[in-house]
Coordinates of C-alpha atoms and ligand atoms in Angstrom, one line a residue:
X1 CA 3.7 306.8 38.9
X2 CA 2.4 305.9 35.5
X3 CA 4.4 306.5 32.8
X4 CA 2.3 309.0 30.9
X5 CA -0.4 311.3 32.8
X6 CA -3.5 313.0 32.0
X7 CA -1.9 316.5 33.6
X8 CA 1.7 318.0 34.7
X9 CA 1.3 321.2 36.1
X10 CA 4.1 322.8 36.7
X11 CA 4.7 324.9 39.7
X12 CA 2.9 324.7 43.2
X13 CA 2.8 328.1 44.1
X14 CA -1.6 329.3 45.1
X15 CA -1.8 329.1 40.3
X16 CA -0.6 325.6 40.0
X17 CA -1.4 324.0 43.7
X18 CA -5.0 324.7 42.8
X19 CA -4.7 323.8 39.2
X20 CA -3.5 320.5 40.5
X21 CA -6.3 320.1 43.0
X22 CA -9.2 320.7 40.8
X23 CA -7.8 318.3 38.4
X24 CA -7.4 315.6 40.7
X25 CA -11.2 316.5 41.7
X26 CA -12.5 315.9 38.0
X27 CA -11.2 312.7 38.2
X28 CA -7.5 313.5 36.1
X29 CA -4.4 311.5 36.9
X30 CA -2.5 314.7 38.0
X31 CA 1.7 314.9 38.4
X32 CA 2.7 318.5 40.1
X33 CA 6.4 319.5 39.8
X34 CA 7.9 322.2 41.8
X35 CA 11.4 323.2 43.0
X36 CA 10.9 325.2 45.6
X37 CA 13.0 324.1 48.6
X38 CA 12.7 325.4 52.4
X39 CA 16.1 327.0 54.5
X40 CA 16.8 323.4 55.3
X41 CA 16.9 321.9 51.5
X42 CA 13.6 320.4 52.2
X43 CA 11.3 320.3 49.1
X44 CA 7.8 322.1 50.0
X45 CA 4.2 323.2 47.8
X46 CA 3.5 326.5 47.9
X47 CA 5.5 328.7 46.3
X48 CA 6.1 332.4 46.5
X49 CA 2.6 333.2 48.1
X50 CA 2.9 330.5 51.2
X51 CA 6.8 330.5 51.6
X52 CA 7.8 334.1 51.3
X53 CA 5.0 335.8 49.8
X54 CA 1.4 336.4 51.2
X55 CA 1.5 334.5 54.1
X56 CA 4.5 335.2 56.3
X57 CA 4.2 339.1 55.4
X58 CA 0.7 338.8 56.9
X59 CA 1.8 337.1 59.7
X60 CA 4.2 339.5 60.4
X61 CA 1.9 342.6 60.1
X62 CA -0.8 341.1 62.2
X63 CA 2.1 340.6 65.2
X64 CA 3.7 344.4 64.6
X65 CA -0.3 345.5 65.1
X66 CA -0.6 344.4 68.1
X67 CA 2.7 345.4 68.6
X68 CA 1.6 348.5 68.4
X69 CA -1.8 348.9 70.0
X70 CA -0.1 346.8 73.1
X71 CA 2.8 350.3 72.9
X72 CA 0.5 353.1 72.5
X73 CA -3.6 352.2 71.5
X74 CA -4.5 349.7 74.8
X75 CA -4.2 352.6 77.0
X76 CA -7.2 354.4 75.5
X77 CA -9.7 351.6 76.1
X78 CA -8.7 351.4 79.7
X79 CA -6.4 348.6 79.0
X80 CA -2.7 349.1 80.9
X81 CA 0.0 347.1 79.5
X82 CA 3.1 348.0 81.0
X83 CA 6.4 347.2 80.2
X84 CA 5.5 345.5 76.3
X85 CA 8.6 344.5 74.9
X86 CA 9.5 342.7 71.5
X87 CA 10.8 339.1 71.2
X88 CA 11.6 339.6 67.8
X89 CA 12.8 336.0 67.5
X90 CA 9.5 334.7 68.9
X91 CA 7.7 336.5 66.6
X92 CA 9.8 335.3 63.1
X93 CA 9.5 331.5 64.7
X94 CA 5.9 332.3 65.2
X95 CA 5.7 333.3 61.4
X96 CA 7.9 330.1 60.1
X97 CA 5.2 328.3 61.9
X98 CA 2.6 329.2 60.6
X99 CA 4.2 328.8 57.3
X100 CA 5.2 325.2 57.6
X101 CA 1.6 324.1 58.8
X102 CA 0.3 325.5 55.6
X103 CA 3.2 323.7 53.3
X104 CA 2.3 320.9 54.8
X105 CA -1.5 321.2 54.8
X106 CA -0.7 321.2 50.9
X107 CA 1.4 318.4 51.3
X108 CA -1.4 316.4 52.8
X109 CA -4.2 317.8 50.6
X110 CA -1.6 316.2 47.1
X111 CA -1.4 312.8 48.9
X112 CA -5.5 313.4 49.9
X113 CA -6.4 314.1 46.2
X114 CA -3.5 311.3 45.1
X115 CA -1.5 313.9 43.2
X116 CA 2.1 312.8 42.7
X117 CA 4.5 315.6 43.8
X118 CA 7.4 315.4 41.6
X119 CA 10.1 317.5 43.3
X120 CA 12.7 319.2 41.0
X121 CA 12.6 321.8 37.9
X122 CA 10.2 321.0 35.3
X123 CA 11.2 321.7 31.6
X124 CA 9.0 321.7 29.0
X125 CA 10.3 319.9 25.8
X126 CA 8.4 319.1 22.4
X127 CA 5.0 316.8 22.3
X128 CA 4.1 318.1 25.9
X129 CA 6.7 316.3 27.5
X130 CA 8.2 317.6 30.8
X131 CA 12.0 317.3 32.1
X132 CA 12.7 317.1 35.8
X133 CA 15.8 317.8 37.0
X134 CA 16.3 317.2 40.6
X135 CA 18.4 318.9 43.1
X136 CA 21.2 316.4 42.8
X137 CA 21.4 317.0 38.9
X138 CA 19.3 313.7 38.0
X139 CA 17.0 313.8 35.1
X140 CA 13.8 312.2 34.6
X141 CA 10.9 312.5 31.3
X142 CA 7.3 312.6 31.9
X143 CA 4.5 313.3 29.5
X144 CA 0.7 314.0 29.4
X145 CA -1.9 314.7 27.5
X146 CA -2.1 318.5 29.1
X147 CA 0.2 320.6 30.4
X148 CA -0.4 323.6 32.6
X149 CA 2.4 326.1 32.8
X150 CA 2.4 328.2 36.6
X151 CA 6.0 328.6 37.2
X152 CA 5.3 331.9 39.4
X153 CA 7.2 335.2 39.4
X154 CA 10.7 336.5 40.7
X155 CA 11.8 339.5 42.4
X156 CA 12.8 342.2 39.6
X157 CA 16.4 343.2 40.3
X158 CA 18.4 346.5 39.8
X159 CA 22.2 346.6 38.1
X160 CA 22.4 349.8 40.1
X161 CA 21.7 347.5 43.4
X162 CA 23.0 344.5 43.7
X163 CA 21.9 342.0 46.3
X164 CA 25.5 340.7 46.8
X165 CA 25.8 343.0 49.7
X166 CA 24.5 341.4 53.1
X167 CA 22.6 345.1 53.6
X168 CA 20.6 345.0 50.7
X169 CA 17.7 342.3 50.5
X170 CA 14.5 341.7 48.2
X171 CA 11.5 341.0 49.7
X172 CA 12.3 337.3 51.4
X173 CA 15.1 338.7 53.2
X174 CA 13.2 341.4 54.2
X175 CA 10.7 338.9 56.0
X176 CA 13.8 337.5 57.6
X177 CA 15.2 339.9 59.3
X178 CA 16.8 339.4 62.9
X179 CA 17.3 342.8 64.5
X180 CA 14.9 345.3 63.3
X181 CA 17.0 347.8 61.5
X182 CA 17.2 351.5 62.9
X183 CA 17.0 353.1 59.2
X184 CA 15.4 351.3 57.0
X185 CA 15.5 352.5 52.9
X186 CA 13.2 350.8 50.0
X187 CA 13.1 351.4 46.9
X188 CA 9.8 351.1 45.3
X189 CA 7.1 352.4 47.3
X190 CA 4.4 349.8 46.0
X191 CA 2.6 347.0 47.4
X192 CA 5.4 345.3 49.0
X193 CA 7.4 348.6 50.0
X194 CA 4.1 349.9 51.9
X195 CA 3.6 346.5 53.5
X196 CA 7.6 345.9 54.8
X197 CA 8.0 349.1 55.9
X198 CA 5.1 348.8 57.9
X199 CA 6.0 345.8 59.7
X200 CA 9.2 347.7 60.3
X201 CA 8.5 351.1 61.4
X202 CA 5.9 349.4 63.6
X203 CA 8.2 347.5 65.1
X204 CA 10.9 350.1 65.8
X205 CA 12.9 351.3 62.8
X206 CA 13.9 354.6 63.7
X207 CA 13.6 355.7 60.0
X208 CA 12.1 353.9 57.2
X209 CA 12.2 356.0 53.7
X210 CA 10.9 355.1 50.6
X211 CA 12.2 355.7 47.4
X212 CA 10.1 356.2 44.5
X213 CA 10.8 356.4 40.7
X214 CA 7.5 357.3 39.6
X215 CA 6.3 360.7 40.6
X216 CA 2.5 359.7 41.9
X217 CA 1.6 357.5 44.6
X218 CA 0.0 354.2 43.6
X219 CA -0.8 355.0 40.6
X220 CA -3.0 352.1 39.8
X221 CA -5.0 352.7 42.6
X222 CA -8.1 355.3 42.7
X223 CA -6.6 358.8 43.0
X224 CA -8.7 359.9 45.9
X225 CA -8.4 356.8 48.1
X226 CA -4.4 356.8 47.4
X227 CA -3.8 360.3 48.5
X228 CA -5.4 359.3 51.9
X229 CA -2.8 356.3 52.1
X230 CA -0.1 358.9 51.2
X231 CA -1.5 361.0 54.1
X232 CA -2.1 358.4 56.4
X233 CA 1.2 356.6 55.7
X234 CA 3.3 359.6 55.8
X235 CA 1.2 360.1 60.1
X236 CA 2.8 356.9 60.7
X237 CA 6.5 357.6 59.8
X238 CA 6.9 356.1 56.5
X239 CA 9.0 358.8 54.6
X240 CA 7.1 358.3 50.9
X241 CA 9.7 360.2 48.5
X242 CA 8.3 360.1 45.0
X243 CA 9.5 361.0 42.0
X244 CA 13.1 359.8 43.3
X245 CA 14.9 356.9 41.1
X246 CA 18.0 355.4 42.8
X247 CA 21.0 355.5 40.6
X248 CA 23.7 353.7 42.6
X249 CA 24.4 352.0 45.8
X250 CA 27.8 350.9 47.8
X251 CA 28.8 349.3 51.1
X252 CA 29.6 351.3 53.7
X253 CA 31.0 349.6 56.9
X254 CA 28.0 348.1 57.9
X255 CA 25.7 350.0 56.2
X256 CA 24.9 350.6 52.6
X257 CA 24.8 354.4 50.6
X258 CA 22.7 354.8 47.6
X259 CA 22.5 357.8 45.5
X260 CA 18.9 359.1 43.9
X261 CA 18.1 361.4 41.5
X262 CA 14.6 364.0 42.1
X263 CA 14.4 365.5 39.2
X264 CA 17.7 367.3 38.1
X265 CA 18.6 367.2 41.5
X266 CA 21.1 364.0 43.0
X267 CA 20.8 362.8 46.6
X268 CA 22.3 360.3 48.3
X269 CA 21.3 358.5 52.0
X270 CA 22.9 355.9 54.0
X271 CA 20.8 352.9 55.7
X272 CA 21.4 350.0 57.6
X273 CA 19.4 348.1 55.5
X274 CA 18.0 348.2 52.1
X275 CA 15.2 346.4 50.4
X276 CA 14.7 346.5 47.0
X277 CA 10.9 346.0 45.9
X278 CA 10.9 347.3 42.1
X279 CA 8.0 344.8 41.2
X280 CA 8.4 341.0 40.0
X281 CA 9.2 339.7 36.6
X282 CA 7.8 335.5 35.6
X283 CA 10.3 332.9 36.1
X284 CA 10.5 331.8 32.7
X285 CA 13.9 331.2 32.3
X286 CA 14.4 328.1 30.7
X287 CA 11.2 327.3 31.6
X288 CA 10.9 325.7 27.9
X289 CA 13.2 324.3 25.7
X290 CA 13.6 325.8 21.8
X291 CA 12.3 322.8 20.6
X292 CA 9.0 323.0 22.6
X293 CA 8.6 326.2 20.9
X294 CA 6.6 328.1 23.4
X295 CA 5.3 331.8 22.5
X296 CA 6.7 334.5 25.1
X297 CA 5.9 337.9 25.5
X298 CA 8.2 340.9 25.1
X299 CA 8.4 341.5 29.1
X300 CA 9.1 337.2 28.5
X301 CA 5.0 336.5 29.7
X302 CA 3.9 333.2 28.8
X303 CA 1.2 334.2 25.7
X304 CA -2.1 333.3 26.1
X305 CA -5.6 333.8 25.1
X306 CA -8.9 334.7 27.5
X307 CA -8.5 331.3 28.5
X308 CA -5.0 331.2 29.6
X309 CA -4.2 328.9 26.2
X310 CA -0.8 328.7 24.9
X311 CA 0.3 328.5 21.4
X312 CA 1.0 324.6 21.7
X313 CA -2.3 322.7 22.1
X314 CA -2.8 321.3 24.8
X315 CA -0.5 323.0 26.9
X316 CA -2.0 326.0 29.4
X317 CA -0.4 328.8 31.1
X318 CA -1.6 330.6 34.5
X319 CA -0.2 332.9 37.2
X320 CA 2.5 335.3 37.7
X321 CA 3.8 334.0 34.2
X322 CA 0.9 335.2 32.2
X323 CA -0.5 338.6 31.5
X324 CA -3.0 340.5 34.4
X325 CA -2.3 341.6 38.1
X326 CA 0.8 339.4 39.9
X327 CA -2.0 338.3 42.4
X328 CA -2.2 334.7 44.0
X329 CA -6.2 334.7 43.7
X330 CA -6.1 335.2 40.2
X331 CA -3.6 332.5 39.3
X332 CA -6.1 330.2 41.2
X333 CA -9.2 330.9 39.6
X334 CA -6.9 330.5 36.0
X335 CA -6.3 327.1 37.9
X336 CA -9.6 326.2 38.2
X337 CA -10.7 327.3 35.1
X338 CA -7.7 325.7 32.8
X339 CA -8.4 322.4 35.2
X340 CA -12.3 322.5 34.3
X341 CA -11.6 323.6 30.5
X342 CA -9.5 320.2 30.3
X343 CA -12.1 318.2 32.1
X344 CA -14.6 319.3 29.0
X345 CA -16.3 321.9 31.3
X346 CA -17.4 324.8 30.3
X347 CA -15.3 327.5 32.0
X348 CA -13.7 331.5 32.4
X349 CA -12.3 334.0 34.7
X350 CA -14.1 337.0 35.1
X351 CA -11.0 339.5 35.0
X352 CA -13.3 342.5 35.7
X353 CA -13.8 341.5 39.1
X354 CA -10.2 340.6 40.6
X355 CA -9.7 342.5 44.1
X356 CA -6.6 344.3 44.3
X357 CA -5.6 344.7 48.4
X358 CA -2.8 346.1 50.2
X359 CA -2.4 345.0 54.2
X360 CA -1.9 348.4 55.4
X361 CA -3.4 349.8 58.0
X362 CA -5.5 350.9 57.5
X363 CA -5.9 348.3 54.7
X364 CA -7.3 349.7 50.9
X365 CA -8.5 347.6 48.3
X366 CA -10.4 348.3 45.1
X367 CA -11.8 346.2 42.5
X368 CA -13.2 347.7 39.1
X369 CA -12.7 350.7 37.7
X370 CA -11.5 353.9 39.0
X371 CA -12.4 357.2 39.1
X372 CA -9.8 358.8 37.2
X373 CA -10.2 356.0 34.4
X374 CA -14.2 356.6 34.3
X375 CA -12.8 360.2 33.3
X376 CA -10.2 359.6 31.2
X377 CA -13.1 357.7 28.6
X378 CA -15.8 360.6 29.3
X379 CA -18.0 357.8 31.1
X380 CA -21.1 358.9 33.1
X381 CA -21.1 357.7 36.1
X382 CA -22.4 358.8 40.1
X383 CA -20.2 358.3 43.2
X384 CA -20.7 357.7 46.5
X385 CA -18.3 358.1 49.4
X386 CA -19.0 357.3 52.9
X387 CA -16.6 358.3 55.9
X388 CA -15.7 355.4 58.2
X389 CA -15.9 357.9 60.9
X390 CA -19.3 358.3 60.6
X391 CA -19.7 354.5 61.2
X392 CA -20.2 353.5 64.3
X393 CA -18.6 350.1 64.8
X394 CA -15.3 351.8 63.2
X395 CA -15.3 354.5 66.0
X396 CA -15.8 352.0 68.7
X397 CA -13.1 350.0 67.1
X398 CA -10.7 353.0 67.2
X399 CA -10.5 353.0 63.4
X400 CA -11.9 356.0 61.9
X401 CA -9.5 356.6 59.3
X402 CA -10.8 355.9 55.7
X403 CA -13.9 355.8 53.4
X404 CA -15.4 353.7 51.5
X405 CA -16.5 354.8 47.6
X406 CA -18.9 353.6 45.0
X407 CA -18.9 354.4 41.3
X408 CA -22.4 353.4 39.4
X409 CA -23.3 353.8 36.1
X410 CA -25.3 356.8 35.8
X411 CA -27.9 355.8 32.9
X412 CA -28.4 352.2 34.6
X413 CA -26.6 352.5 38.2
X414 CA -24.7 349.0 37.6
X415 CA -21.8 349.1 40.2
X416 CA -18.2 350.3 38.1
X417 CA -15.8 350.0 40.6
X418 CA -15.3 350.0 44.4
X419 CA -12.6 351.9 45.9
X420 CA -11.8 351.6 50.0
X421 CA -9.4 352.6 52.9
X422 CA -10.1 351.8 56.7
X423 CA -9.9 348.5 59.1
X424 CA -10.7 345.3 57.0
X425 CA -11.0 346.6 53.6
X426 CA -9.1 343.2 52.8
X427 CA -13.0 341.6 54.0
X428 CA -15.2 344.3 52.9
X429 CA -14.5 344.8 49.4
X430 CA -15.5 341.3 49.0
X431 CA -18.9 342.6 49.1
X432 CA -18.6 344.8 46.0
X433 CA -16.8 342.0 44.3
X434 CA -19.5 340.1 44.5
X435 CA -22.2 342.5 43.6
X436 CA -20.6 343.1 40.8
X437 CA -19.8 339.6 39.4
X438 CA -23.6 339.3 40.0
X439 CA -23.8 342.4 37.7
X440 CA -25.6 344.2 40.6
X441 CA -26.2 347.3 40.9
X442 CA -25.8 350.8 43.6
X443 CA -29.7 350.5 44.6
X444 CA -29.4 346.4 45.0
X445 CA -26.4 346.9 48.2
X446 CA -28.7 350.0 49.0
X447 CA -31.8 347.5 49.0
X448 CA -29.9 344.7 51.1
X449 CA -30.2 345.3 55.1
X450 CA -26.6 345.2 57.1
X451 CA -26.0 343.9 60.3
X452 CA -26.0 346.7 62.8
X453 CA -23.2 347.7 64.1
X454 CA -20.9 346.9 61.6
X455 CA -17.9 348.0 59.1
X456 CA -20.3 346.2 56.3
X457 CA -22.8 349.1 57.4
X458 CA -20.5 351.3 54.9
X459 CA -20.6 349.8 51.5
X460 CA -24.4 350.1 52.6
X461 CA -24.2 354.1 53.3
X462 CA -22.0 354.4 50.2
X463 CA -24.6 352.7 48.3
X464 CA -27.3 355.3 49.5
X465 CA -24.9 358.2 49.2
X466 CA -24.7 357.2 45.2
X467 CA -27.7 358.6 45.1
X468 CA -27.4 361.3 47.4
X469 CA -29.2 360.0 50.4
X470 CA -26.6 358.1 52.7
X471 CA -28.3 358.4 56.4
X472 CA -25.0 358.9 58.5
X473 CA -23.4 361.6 56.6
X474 CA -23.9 365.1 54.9
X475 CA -24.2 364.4 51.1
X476 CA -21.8 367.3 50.3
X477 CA -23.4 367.9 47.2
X478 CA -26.8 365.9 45.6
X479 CA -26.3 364.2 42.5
X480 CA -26.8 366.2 38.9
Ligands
NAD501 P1 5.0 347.1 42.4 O1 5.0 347.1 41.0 O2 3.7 347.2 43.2 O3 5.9 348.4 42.9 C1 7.3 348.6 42.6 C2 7.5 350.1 42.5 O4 8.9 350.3 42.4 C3 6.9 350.8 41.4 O5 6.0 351.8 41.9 C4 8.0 351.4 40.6 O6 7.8 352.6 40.0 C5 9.1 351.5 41.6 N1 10.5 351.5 41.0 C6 11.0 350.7 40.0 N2 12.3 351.0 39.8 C7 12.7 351.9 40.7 C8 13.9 352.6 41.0 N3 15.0 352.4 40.3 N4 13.9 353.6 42.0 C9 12.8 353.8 42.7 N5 11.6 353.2 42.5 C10 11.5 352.2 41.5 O7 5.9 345.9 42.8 P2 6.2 345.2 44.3 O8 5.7 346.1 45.4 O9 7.6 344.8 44.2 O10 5.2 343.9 44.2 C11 5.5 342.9 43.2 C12 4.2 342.2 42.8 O11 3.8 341.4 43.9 C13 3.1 343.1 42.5 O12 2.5 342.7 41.2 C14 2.1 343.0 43.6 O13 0.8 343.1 43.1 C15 2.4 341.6 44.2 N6 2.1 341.7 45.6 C16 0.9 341.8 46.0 C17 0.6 341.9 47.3 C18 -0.8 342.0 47.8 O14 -1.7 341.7 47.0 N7 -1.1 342.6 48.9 C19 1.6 342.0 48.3 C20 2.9 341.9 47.8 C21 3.2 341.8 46.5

């Protein structure tokens, strides 16, 4: 390795993997340092998102679906599965699987792009200079002429909670599970609570309960599509108790007790296991020395500008660690961008547009701005709302839960926000995304023909229905 590059990044997690990648691409001599190590002390790219994150939870939902359609949904398409059982050990080695191909596909695409992986922690000093200390305590300095910052995020914990217990897990041990616990508690019913307990009632927890601090239901969702989650959530067995902040917790035998307060009123319930998914905090911690003299936050965010520039020049920050959604496709487009921006490209990130999705099912994902928010600032806007059961492909799919809503600018009908719940949301609100990074409008998707039959058909009907004339459904009321 040369002794001085033109790029560390720090962190290989989906924010500083790509960031390292699209430097190598513009022709910079690119170092990546990560200390991320696998259950066998192994170091591997990837961070959060590949190793414990995005990818085995999704791996984990997609088996307890079929899990469940193979139990109770085959039968109504003529289909007779008898006697499905769980190989709950099949299924997790299935999942580590498919989590050590994609490590390694990173692997391959550093040596590909000739990145040099520098495993250890990074620490940045003064002058953009980086120390690495490796797991073995040795030290080594590197230096460049950039720096980019994307150190990731860790799993807020609670004082009233601690993980010392072997019943109470964050979200990894959650994924890790060997015997699917009978009563499952969470606290925090956000993204992650909603996506564990999933894969958990679906795969056999007699109880699964979720406590909740805050007293509405995904609040930073639209307020009509999460009340259907809350109602279709609660169909399934996931026991959504709002408004209910955990106080204290103890072992019990095997099992763990925790005590919640619901207003003036103090509960307590016993589990077998508890997750704890309170939301994540960046892993900044001595992420840089004094001397370096890095600006933080007060919630300890890296600060930067539009751009995702620090205070020191030279040096960038991305990801988890800096201000906007915790969301792995946002930390790669600040990759790309920051990569581009030191390449002497012209470059941003269009923060209007970042999807928001949570794998469900059924699945809901919004991007823009929400109903409620359109509201709260007196905007003038139209919606549209289509009803996947009207669609079709969703009925012969066995999936007419949902809708799918527009919200358009009333005075020049440029698309606001999408909002959606039912079967491949995750895929479909792609579509709005990009109508509106092209600044499109409600008549442009109602303009564009859809393949027929399809879910895509939706967004289509929802389009028309902004203006009052969807073809597959009753317009309840025609616009003003
Ligand atoms: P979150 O912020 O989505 O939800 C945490 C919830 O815990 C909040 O609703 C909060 O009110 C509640 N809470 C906090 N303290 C509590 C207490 N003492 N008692 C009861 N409830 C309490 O956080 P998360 O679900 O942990 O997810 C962390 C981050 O990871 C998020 O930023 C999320 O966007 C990201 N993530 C995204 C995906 C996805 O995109 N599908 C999946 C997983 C995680």
């Amino acid at each position: 390795m040369s002794a001085k590059a033109d790029v560390i990044v720090i962190g290989a997690g989906p924010a500083g993997y790509v960031a390292a990648i699209r430097c190598a691409q513009l022709g910079l001599n690119t170092v990546c340092v990560d200390d991320w190590v696998d259950p066998q002390g192994q170091p591997v790219p990837g961070g959060t998102c590949l190793n414990v994150g995005c990818i085995p939870s999704k791996s984990l939902l997609e088996s307890s679906e079929r899990y469940v359609q193979a139990l109770h949904e085959l039968g109504d398409h003529g289909v007779i599965a008898s006697s499905v059982s769980l190989d709950l050990e099949r299924m997790q080695a299935r999942k580590q699987r498919i989590v050590g191909e994609l490590t390694q596909g990173i692997a391959q695409l550093f040596k590909a792009n000739r990145i040099d992986w520098v495993p250890g922690r990074g620490q940045l000093l003064a002058e953009r200079c980086v120390r690495v200390t490796d797991s073995a305590g040795g030290t080594r300095e590197l230096s460049a002429d950039h720096i980019i910052l994307a150190p990731g995020s860790l799993p807020v914990q609670l004082d009233a909670v601690p993980l010392a217990a072997p019943q109470v897990v964050d979200s990894s041990g959650a994924l890790a599970f060997t015997e699917v616990p009978r009563h499952l508690g969470i606290i925090g019913a956000g993204v992650i609570g909603l996506e564990l307990g999933s894969v958990w009632r679906r795969l056999g927890a007699e109880s699964v309960t979720l406590l909740e601090a805050q007293a509405e239901f995904l609040p930073m969702a639209d307020t009509q599509t999460a009340r259907e989650a809350q109602r279709l959530l609660r169909a399934q067995g996931l026991d959504i108790r709002l408004a209910s902040r955990v106080v204290s917790s103890q072992s019990v035998g095997a099992k763990v007790e925790i005590r919640y307060q619901e207003g003036e009123a103090e509960h307590s319930a016993v589990f077998d296991k508890l997750i704890v998914a309170v939301g994540r905090r960046p892993n900044t911690e001595s992420l840089a020395a004094d001397a370096a003299t890095l600006l933080f936050d007060e919630w300890g965010l890296i600060h930067v500008d539009e751009q995702c520039r620090t205070n020191l020049p030279g040096v960038y920050a991305i990801g988890d660690a800096v201000r906007g959604p915790m969301l792995a496709h946002k930390g790669s487009e600040e990759g790309v961008m920051v990569a581009e921006l030191i390449a002497g490209k012209a470059a941003k990130v269009n923060y209007e547009t970042v999807p928001s999705v949570i794998y469900t099912r059924p699945e809901v994902a919004w991007v823009g701005q929400t109903e409620q928010a359109l509201q709260a600032v007196g905007a003038d806007y139209r919606a549209g709302v289509f009803p996947l059961a009207a669609s079709g492909r969703a009925r012969a799919m066995g999936e007419r839960d949902g809708f799918i809503k527009l919200l358009a600018d009333r005075a020049t009908d440029r698309l606001l926000g999408a909002h959606m719940i039912g079967p491949h949301c995750s895929e479909l609100i792609a579509e709005a995304v990009i109508a509106m990074q092209l600044g499109g409008s409600s008549e442009d998707l109602a303009l564009t023909m859809f393949a027929h039959p399809s879910l895509s058909e939706s967004v289509h009907e929802a389009a028309l229905a902004v203006d009052g004339r969807a073809l597959h459904s009753m317009a309840k009321r025609r616009p003003r």
